[in-house]
XYZ file of C-alpha atoms in Angstrom:
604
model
C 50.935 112.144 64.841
C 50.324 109.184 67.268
C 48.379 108.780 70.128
C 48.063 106.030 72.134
C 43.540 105.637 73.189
C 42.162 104.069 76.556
C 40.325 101.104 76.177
C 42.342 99.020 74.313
C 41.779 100.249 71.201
C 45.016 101.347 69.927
C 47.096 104.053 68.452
C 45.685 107.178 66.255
C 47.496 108.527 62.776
C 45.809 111.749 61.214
C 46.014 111.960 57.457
C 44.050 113.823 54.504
C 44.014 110.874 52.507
C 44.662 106.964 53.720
C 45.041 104.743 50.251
C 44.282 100.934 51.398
C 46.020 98.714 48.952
C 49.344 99.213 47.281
C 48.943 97.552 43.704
C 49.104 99.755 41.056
C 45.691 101.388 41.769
C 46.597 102.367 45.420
C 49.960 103.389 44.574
C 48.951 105.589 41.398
C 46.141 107.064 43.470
C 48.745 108.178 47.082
C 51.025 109.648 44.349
C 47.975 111.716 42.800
C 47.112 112.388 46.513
C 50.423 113.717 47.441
C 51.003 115.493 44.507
C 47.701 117.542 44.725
C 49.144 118.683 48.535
C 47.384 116.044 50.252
C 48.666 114.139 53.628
C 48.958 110.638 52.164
C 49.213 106.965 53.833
C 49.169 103.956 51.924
C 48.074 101.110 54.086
C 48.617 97.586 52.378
C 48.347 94.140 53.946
C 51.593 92.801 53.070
C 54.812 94.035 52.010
C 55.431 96.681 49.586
C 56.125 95.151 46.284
C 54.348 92.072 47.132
C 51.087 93.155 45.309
C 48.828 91.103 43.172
C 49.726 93.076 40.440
C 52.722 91.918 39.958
C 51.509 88.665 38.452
C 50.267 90.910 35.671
C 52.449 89.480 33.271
C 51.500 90.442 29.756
C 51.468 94.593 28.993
C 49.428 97.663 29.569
C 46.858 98.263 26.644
C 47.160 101.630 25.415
C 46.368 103.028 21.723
C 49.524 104.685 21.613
C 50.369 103.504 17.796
C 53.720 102.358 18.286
C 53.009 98.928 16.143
C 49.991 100.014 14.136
C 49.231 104.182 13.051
C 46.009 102.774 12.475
C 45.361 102.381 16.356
C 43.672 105.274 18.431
C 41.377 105.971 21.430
C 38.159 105.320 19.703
C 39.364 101.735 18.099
C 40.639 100.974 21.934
C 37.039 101.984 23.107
C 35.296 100.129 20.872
C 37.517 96.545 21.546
C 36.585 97.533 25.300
C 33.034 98.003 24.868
C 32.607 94.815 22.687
C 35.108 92.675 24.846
C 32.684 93.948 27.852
C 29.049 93.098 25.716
C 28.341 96.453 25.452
C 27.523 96.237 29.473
C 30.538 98.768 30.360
C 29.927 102.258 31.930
C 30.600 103.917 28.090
C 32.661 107.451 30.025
C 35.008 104.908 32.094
C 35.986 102.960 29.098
C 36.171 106.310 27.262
C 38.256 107.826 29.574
C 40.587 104.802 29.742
C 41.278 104.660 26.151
C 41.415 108.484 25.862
C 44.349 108.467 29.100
C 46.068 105.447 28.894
C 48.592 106.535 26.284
C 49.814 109.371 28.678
C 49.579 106.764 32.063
C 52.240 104.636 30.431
C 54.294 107.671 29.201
C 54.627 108.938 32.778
C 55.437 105.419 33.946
C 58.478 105.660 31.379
C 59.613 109.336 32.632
C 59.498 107.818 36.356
C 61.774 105.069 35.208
C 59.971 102.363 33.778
C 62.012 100.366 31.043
C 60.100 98.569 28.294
C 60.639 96.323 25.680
C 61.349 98.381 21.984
C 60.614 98.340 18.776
C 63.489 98.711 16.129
C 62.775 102.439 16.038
C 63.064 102.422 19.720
C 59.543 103.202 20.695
C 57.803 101.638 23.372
C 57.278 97.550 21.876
C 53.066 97.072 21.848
C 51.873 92.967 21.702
C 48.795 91.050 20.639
C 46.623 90.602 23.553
C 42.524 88.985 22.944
C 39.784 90.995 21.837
C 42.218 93.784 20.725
C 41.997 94.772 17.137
C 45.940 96.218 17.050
C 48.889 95.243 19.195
C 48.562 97.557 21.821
C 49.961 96.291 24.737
C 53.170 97.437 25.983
C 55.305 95.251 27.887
C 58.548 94.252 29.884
C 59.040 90.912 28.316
C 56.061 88.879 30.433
C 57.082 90.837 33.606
C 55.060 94.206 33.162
C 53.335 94.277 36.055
C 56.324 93.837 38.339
C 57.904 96.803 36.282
C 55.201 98.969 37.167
C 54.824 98.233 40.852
C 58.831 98.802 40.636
C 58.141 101.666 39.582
C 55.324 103.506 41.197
C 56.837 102.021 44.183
C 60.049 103.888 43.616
C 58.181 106.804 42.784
C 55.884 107.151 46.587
C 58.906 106.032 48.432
C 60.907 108.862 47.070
C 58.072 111.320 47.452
C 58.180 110.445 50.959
C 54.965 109.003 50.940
C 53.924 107.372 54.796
C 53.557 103.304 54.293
C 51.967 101.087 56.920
C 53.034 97.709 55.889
C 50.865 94.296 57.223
C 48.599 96.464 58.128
C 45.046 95.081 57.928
C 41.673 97.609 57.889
C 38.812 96.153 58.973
C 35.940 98.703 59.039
C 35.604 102.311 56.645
C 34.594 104.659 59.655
C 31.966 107.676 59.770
C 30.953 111.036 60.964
C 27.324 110.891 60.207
C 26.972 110.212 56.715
C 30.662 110.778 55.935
C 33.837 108.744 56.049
C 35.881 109.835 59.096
C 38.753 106.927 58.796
C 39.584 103.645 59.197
C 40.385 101.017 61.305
C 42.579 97.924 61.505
C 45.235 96.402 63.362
C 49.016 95.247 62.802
C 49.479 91.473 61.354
C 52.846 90.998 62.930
C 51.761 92.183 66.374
C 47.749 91.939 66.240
C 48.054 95.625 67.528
C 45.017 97.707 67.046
C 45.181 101.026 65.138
C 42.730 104.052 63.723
C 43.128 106.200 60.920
C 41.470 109.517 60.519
C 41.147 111.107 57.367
C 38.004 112.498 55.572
C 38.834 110.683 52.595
C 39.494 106.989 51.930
C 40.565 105.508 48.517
C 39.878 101.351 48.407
C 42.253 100.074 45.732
C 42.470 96.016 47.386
C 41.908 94.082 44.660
C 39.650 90.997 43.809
C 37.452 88.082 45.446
C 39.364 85.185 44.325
C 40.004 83.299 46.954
C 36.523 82.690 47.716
C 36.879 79.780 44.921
C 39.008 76.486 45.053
C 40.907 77.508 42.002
C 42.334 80.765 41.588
C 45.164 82.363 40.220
C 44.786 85.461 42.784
C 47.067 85.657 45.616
C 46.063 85.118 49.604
C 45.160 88.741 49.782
C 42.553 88.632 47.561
C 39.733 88.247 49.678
C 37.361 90.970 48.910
C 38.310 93.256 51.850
C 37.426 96.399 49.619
C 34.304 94.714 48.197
C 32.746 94.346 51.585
C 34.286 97.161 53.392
C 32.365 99.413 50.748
C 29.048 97.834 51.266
C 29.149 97.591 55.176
C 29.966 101.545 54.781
C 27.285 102.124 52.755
C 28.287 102.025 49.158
C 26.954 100.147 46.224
C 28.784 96.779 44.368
C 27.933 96.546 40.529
C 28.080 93.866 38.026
C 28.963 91.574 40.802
C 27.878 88.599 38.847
C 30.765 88.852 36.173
C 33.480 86.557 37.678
C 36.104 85.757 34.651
C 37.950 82.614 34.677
C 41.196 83.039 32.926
C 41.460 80.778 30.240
C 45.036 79.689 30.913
C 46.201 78.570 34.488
C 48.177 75.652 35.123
C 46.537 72.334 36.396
C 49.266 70.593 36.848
C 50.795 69.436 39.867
C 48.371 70.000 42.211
C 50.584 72.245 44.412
C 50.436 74.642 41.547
C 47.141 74.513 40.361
C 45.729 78.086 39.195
C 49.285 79.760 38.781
C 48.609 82.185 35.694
C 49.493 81.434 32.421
C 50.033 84.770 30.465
C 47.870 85.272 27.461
C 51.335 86.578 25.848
C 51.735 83.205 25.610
C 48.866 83.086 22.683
C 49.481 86.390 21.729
C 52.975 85.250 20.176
C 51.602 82.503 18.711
C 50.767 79.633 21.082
C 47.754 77.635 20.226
C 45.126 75.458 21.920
C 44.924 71.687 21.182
C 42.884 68.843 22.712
C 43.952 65.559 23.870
C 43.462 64.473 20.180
C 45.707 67.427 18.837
C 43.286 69.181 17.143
C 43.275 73.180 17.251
C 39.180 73.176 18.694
C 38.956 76.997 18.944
C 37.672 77.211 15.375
C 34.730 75.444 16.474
C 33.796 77.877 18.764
C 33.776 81.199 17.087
C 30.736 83.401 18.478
C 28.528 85.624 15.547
C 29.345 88.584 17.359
C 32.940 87.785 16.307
C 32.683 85.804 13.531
C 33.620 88.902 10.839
C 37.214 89.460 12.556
C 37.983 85.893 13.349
C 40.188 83.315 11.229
C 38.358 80.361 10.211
C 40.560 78.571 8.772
C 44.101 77.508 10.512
C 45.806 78.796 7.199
C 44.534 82.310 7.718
C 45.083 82.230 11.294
C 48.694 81.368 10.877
C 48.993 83.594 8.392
C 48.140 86.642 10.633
C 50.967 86.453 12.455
C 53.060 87.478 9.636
C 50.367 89.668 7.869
C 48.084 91.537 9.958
C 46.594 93.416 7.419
C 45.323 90.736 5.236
C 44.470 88.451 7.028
C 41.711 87.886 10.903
C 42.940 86.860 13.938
C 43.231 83.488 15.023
C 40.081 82.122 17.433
C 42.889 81.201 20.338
C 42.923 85.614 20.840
C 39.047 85.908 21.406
C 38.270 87.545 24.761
C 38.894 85.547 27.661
C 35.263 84.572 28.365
C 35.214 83.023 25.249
C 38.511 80.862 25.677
C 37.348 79.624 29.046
C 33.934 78.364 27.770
C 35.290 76.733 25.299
C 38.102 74.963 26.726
C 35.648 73.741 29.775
C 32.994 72.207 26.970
C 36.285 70.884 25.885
C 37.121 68.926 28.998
C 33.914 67.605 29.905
C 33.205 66.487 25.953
C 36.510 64.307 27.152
C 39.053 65.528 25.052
C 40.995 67.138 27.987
C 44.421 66.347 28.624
C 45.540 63.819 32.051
C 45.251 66.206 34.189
C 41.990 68.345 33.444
C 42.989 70.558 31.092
C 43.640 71.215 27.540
C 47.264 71.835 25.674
C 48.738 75.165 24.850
C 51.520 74.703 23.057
C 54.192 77.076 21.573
C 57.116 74.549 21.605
C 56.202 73.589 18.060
C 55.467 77.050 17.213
C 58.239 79.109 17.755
C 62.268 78.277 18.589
C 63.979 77.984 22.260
C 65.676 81.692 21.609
C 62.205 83.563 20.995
C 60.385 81.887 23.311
C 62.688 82.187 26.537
C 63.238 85.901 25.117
C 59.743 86.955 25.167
C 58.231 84.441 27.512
C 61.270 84.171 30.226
C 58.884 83.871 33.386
C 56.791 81.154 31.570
C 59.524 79.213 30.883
C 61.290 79.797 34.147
C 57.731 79.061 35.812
C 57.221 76.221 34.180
C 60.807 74.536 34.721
C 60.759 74.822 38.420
C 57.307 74.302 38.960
C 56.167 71.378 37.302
C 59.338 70.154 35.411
C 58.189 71.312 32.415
C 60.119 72.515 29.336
C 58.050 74.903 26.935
C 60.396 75.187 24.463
C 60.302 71.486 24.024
C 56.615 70.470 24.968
C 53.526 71.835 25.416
C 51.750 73.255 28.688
C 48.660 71.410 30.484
C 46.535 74.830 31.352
C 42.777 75.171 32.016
C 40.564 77.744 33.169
C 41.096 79.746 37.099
C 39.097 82.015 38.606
C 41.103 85.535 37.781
C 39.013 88.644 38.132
C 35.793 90.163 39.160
C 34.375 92.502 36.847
C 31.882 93.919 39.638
C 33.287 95.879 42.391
C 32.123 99.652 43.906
C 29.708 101.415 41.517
C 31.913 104.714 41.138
C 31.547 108.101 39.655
C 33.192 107.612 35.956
C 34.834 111.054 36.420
C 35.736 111.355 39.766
C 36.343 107.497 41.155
C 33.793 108.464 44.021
C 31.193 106.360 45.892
C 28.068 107.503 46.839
C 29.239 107.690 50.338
C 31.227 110.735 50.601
C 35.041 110.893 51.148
C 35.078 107.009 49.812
C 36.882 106.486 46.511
C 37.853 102.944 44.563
C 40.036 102.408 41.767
C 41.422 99.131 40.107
C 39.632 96.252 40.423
C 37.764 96.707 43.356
C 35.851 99.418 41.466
C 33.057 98.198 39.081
C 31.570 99.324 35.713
C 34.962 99.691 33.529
C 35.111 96.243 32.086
C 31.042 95.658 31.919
C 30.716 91.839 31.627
C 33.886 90.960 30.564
C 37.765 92.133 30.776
C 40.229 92.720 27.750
C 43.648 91.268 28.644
C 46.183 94.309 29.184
C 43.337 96.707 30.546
C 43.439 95.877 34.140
C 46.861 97.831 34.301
C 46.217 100.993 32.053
C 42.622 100.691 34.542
C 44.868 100.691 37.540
C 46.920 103.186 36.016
C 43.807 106.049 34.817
C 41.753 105.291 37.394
C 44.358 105.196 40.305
C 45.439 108.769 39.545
C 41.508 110.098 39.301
C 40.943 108.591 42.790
C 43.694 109.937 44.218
C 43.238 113.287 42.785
C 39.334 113.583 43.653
C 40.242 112.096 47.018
C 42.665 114.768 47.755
C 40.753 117.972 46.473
C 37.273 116.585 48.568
C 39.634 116.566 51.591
C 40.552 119.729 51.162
C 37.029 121.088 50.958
C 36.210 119.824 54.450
C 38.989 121.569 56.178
C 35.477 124.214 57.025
C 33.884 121.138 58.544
C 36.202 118.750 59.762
C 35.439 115.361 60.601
C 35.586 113.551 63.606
C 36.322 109.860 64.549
C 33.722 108.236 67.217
C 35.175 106.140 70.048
C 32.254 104.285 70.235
C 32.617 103.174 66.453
C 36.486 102.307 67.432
C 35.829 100.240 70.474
C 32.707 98.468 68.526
C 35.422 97.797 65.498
C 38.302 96.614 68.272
C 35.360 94.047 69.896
C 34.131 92.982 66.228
C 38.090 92.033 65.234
C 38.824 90.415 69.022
C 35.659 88.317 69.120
C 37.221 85.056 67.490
C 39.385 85.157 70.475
C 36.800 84.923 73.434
C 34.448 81.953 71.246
C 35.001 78.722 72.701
C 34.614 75.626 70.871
C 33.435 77.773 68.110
C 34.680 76.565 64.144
C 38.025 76.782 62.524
C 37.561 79.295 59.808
C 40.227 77.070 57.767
C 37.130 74.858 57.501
C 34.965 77.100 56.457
C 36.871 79.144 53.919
C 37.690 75.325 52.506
C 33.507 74.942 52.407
C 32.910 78.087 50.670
C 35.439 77.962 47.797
C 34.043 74.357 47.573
C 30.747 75.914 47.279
C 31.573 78.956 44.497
C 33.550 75.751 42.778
C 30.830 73.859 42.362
C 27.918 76.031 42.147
C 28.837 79.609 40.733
C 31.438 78.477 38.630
C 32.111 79.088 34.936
C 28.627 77.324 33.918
C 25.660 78.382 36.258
C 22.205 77.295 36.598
C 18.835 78.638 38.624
C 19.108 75.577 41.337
C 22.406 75.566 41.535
C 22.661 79.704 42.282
C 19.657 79.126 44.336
C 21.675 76.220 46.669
C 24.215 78.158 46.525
C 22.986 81.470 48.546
C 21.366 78.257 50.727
C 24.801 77.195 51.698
C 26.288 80.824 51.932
C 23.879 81.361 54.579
C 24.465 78.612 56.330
C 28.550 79.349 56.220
C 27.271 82.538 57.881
C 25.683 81.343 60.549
C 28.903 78.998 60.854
C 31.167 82.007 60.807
C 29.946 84.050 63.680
C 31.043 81.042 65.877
C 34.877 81.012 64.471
C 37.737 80.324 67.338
C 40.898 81.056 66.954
C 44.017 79.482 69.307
C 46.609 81.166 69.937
C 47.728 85.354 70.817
C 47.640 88.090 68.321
C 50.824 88.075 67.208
C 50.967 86.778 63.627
C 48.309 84.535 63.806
C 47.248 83.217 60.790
C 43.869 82.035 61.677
C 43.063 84.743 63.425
C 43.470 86.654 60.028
C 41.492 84.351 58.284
C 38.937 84.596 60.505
C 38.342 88.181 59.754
C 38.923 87.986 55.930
C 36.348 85.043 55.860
C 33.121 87.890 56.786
C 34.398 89.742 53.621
C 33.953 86.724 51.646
C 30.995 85.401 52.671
C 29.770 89.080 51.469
C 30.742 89.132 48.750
C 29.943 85.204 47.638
C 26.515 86.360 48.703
C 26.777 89.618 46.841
C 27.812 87.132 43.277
C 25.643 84.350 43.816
C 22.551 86.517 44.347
C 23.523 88.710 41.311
C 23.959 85.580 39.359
C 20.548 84.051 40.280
C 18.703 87.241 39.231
C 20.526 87.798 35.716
C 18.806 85.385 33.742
C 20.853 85.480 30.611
C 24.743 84.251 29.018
C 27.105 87.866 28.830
C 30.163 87.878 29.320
C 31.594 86.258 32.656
C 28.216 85.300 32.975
C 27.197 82.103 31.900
C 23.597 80.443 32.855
C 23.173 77.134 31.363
C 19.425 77.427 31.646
C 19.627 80.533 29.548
C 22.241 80.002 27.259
C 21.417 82.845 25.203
C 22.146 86.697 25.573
C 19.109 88.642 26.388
C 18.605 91.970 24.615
C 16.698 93.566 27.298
C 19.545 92.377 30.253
C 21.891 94.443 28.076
C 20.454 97.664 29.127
C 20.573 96.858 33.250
C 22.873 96.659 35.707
C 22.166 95.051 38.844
C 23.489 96.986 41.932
C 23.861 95.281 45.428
C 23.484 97.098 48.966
C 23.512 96.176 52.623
C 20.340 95.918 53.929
C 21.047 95.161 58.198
C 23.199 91.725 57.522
C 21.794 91.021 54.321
C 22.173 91.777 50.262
C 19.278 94.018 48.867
C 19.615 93.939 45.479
C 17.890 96.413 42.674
C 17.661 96.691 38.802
C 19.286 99.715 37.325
C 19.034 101.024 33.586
C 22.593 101.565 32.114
C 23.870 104.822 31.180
C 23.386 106.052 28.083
C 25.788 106.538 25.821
C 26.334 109.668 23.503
C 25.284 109.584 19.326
C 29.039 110.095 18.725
C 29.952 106.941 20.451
C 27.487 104.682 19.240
C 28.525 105.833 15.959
C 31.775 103.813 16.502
C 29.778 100.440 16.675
C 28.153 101.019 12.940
C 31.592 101.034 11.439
C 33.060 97.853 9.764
């Protein structure tokens, strides 16, 4: 139902359950919604099918044994754990590796069409940090097969979709959620959902740094729409940079490079050709490693016998070692290092399993990777820290507020697995949804209600860049922050930099509560811009300050001034909360997990 409100602030839609994203985690989490009898919107700031997850490229890790017998839950937990230095919440990355299987066989009963083995089972891939191949794809195109199909699957459910539709503020009844409120980007209209229960599934923080591979909507809206509600961010210092983006032209610079691309055999070379990753093997991987070029070639033919090669370490790995790479000088022209497959594999494979890279490639920067190799170096790709979330349920403390996907923290601890962002989207989608729909349905006794004083306070907040005058452009100061994350709370950190950092945050602050904006409210770019800058400057605050305080190297997480991992940090989190228009930030002991579990990490 619609209603149109006095005051200017808008019209009114009444659901159960409003799902704000539509990636794979907001998508799986409105059909869970709608199938457990709940009213279900799905409110998404672009069009539908344009989500980040789409770029995705690789597969969706799942133990399902297709490849290897060998593989099950437990050996999936373990890589997870280990990938994430033990930091992980132990019952999400159980329950991950314990659903996933069943996630992608329900993708394939709704339609989804993947890549097979000669048997005709689902095809798995190598990925990093995975002992088995376990990721099943769609060529390099998986995650625009799955948003394809989940996509398919809420539009034919009848499932309502508000499309460029922007939500500024998570709003309460007390100590509840009660709705949410945006406006339209194509008209700048205002508009107010109420529902008791809200599910954030909107992604990552990337473009709060210079180089990204993350799309324009990836400014923490979820991130900071949590903490202004209430909720608590986790493990907000754990930033990866993806070892593989492209660096070259400039235009370009970020675009992801698939780790498929390594996983069917490319390897890493300096500007001197020399394959460097052996000389960066960790200890804590050193037993299932190659270390010798022989062995790691021979893998590819003979899994059994032989360890993988270095190039498929986990991704925080990779990036470290291709940035001491660069600045030891033995980068490529352009700031980067080589990947090359060209010389690895012929034309046919590679444009059969790799068709986007070589399309991207071709038309982007004139580049043939069946002939030469690719100039790729590290881009900010994920944050590991998002809402800290009931393992089970997908809940926040605040009641009625749910996140799933990668706005939701503890899953990956200090480091992501390549592949497990989509299975996450995938387990964790469906559990919000689900838990979103039956806590709406327990407050039908005590409904909530939607304050007009909180609406016409959240219309004024979203206006104000109108009414400044000779205030800043935020296209300046979204350039100074990413400038700032670049150079400060990069892939290397130290104490004075983190410390200058929050210095310069602050200031960007101050900055940003004087933006102006020209123009009306229809489409107006800088007026959006304007708005998504306050959730970055949150959430920069939120990673720097986290980053200062853990004074170890785990993971995403690497402090130059303590270049070693810290026993003791490996049993804390660090949670982050609003305090008035600040970060408060507090040192929390990790669950504990279960003899049965740990029990894994003693085998060979």
């Amino acid at each position: 139902m619609s209603t149109v409100e006095p005051r200017n602030t808008g019209e009114r839609h009444s659901y159960d359950v409003v799902v704000v994203g539509a990636g794979g985690a907001g998508l799986r989490a409105a059909i869970a919604a709608h199938d457990a009898g709940a009213r279900t919107a799905i409110v998404c700031k672009s069009l539908l099918g344009k989500a980040h997850t789409v770029m995705a490229e690789g597969g969706i890790a799942a133990a399902m044994g297709n490849a290897w017998p060998e593989d099950n839950w437990k050996v999936h937990f373990r890589d997870t754990m280990r990938g994430g230095k033990m930091l992980n919440n132990w019952r999400m990355a159980q329950l991950h590796a314990q659903e996933a299987p069943d996630r992608v066989l329900e993708l394939e009963e709704w339609g989804a069409l993947f890549d097979r083995t000669k048997d005709g089972l689902i095809s798995q891939r190598d990925f990093g940090g995975h002992r088995y191949a376990r990721l099943a794809h769609v060529g390099d195109r998986t995650g625009l097969e799955m948003i394809r199909t989940l996509q398919q699957r809420a539009v034919a459910l009848g499932i309502d979709v508000f499309m460029e539709c922007t939500i500024t503020e998570i709003l309460k009844d007390g100590d509840r959620v009660a709705g949410a409120f945006g406006y339209w980007r194509e008209s700048g209209r205002l508009i107010t959902f109420e529902a008791p229960s809200v599910v954030l599934a909107t992604g990552g923080i990337g473009k709060s740094f210079k180089v990204t591979s993350n799309s324009w909507e990836y400014t923490g809206d979820g991130h900071a729409l949590a903490v202004r509600a209430g909720a608590s961010l986790i493990n907000m210092e754990f930033v990866q940079f993806h070892p593989t983006g492209m660096v070259w032209p400039p235009s370009v610079r970020g675009i992801l490079v698939t780790e498929s691309v390594r996983g069917d055999g490319g390897v890493l070379k300096n500007s001197e050709g020399r394959r460097f990753m052996f000389d960066y093997i960790p200890e804590f991987f050193k037993a299932e490693t190659a270390d010798s070029i022989e062995e790691a070639d021979r893998w590819y033919t003979d899994k059994k016998n032989n360890r993988r090669p270095p190039e498929l370490l986990p991704r925080d790995e990779v990036a470290r070692a291709i940035n001491s790479e660069v600045k030891a000088g033995r980068g490529t022209p352009h700031g980067g290092i080589y990947l090359d497959i060209a010389s690895r594999r012929d034309p046919e494979y590679i444009k059969r399993r790799l068709p986007s890279m070589y399309h991207q490639f071709k038309e982007l920067a004139d580049v043939d990777i069946t002939r030469e190799p690719m100039e790729i170096g590290p881009t900010c790709h994920y944050v590991m820290g998002g809402v800290e979330v009931d393992p089970d349920t997908a809940a926040a403390v605040v009641p009625g507020l749910y996140a799933a996907g990668e706005v939701a923290g503890g899953m990956h601890g200090s480091n992501r697995l390549g592949g497990n962002s989509l299975s996450d989207l995938l387990v964790f989608g469906r559990r919000a949804g689900l838990n979103a729909a039956y806590y709406a349905a327990r407050t039908k006794d005590s409904p909530v209600t939607v304050d007009d004083d909180a609406v016409r306070a959240a219309a004024d907040a979203a206006l104000a860049p109108f009414s400044e005058e000779g205030g800043e452009n935020p296209y300046t100061v979204q350039k100074d922050l990413q400038e700032v994350m670049h150079n400060l709370v990069g892939i290397i950190r130290t104490a004075e930099e983190l410390e200058q950092a929050l210095g310069e945050i602050e200031k960007l602050a101050e900055r940003s509560r004087h933006l102006t904006v020209e123009g009306n409210r229809q489409y107006n770019p800088g007026w959006h811009l304007a708005i998504d800058l306050q959730n970055m400057l949150w959430v920069s605050e939120c990673i720097a300050k986290a980053a200062l305080t853990r004074t170890e190297s785990r993971g995403g997480h690497t402090r130059d001034d303590y270049p070693m991992t810290d026993q003791d940090w490996g049993t804390k989190n660090i949670v982050l909360r609003r305090r008035g228009d600040s970060v408060e930030l507090a040192i929390q002991p990790l669950p504990q997990m279960p003899a049965e579990l740990k029990a894994l990490f003693e085998e060979k």
